[in-house]
Amino acid sequence: LHTDKPVTASDFRLSLIDLHRAQTRSQTPRRWRDKDLAGLYFSALEIGLTRGDRLRFLRYYFQRPLREILRDESSLLAWLQRKAEKLQARKLRYGDAL
């Protein structure tokens, strides 16, 4: 949160990530990874993250230089944006009954 007032517990909203597919694997299928990233991105849309916050997440998540990520994962990042916009539109239509 980037405000001038003191931050209190009521300023935060807790989100839970569904781990029903949590498994021990040598590699997670890309489709699962991408779907989970889209859900995480959608969940974080309204919590006040800055562009810098999102870029820091990408750098930490992919463990590569940001320049490489933005170049190599551009189609994934565009897909995540479109998917989040679709989920947002659905939420506006149906409310919290997603």
Coordinates of C-alpha atoms in Angstrom, one line a residue:
L1 CA 0.0 0.0 0.0
H2 CA 1.3 3.4 -0.9
T3 CA -0.5 6.0 1.3
D4 CA 0.5 8.7 3.7
K5 CA -1.7 7.3 6.5
P6 CA -0.6 4.5 8.8
V7 CA -1.4 1.1 7.5
T8 CA -3.7 -1.1 9.7
A9 CA -4.8 -4.7 9.5
S10 CA -8.2 -3.6 8.1
D11 CA -6.4 -2.1 5.1
F12 CA -5.5 -5.6 3.9
R13 CA -7.7 -8.3 2.3
L14 CA -6.5 -11.9 2.5
S15 CA -6.8 -14.1 -0.6
L16 CA -6.4 -17.8 -0.6
I17 CA -4.9 -19.7 -3.5
D18 CA -6.5 -23.0 -4.2
L19 CA -3.8 -25.7 -4.0
H20 CA -5.9 -28.7 -4.9
R21 CA -3.4 -29.5 -7.7
A22 CA -0.4 -29.2 -5.5
Q23 CA 1.9 -32.1 -6.4
T24 CA 5.5 -33.0 -6.2
R25 CA 6.7 -33.0 -9.8
S26 CA 9.9 -32.3 -11.7
Q27 CA 8.0 -30.0 -14.0
T28 CA 4.5 -28.4 -13.8
P29 CA 2.6 -28.5 -17.1
R30 CA 2.8 -25.1 -18.8
R31 CA -1.0 -25.0 -19.2
W32 CA -1.5 -25.4 -15.4
R33 CA 1.2 -22.8 -14.7
D34 CA -0.3 -20.3 -17.1
K35 CA -3.9 -20.8 -15.7
D36 CA -2.6 -20.4 -12.1
L37 CA -0.7 -17.2 -13.0
A38 CA -3.8 -15.8 -14.6
G39 CA -5.8 -16.5 -11.5
L40 CA -3.2 -14.9 -9.3
Y41 CA -3.0 -11.9 -11.6
F42 CA -6.8 -11.5 -11.6
S43 CA -6.8 -11.8 -7.8
A44 CA -4.2 -9.1 -7.4
L45 CA -5.9 -6.6 -9.8
E46 CA -7.7 -4.6 -7.1
I47 CA -5.1 -4.6 -4.2
G48 CA -3.2 -1.5 -5.3
L49 CA -0.1 -3.1 -6.9
T50 CA 2.0 -0.7 -8.9
R51 CA 3.6 -1.5 -12.2
G52 CA 6.9 -1.8 -10.3
D53 CA 5.3 -4.3 -8.0
R54 CA 4.2 -6.5 -10.9
L55 CA 7.6 -6.3 -12.6
R56 CA 9.3 -7.2 -9.3
F57 CA 7.0 -10.3 -9.1
L58 CA 7.9 -11.3 -12.7
R59 CA 11.6 -11.0 -12.0
Y60 CA 11.4 -13.0 -8.8
Y61 CA 9.0 -15.6 -10.3
F62 CA 11.0 -16.3 -13.5
Q63 CA 14.4 -15.8 -11.8
R64 CA 15.7 -14.1 -14.9
P65 CA 16.5 -10.5 -15.9
L66 CA 13.4 -8.4 -16.5
R67 CA 14.5 -7.5 -20.0
E68 CA 14.6 -11.3 -20.9
I69 CA 11.3 -11.9 -19.3
L70 CA 9.6 -9.1 -21.2
R71 CA 11.1 -10.3 -24.4
D72 CA 10.7 -14.0 -24.1
E73 CA 7.3 -14.1 -22.2
S74 CA 5.6 -11.3 -24.1
S75 CA 2.9 -13.6 -25.5
L76 CA 2.2 -15.1 -22.0
L77 CA 2.0 -11.6 -20.5
A78 CA -0.4 -10.4 -23.1
W79 CA -2.5 -13.6 -22.6
L80 CA -2.5 -13.0 -18.9
Q81 CA -3.8 -9.4 -19.4
R82 CA -6.6 -10.6 -21.7
K83 CA -7.6 -13.4 -19.4
A84 CA -7.7 -11.1 -16.4
E85 CA -9.8 -8.6 -18.4
K86 CA -12.3 -11.4 -19.3
L87 CA -12.5 -12.5 -15.7
Q88 CA -13.0 -8.9 -14.6
A89 CA -15.9 -8.5 -17.1
R90 CA -17.4 -11.8 -15.8
K91 CA -17.1 -10.6 -12.2
L92 CA -18.9 -7.3 -13.2
R93 CA -21.7 -9.3 -14.8
Y94 CA -22.1 -11.9 -12.1
G95 CA -20.8 -10.3 -9.0
D96 CA -18.8 -12.4 -6.6
A97 CA -20.5 -15.6 -7.8
L98 CA -17.4 -16.4 -10.0

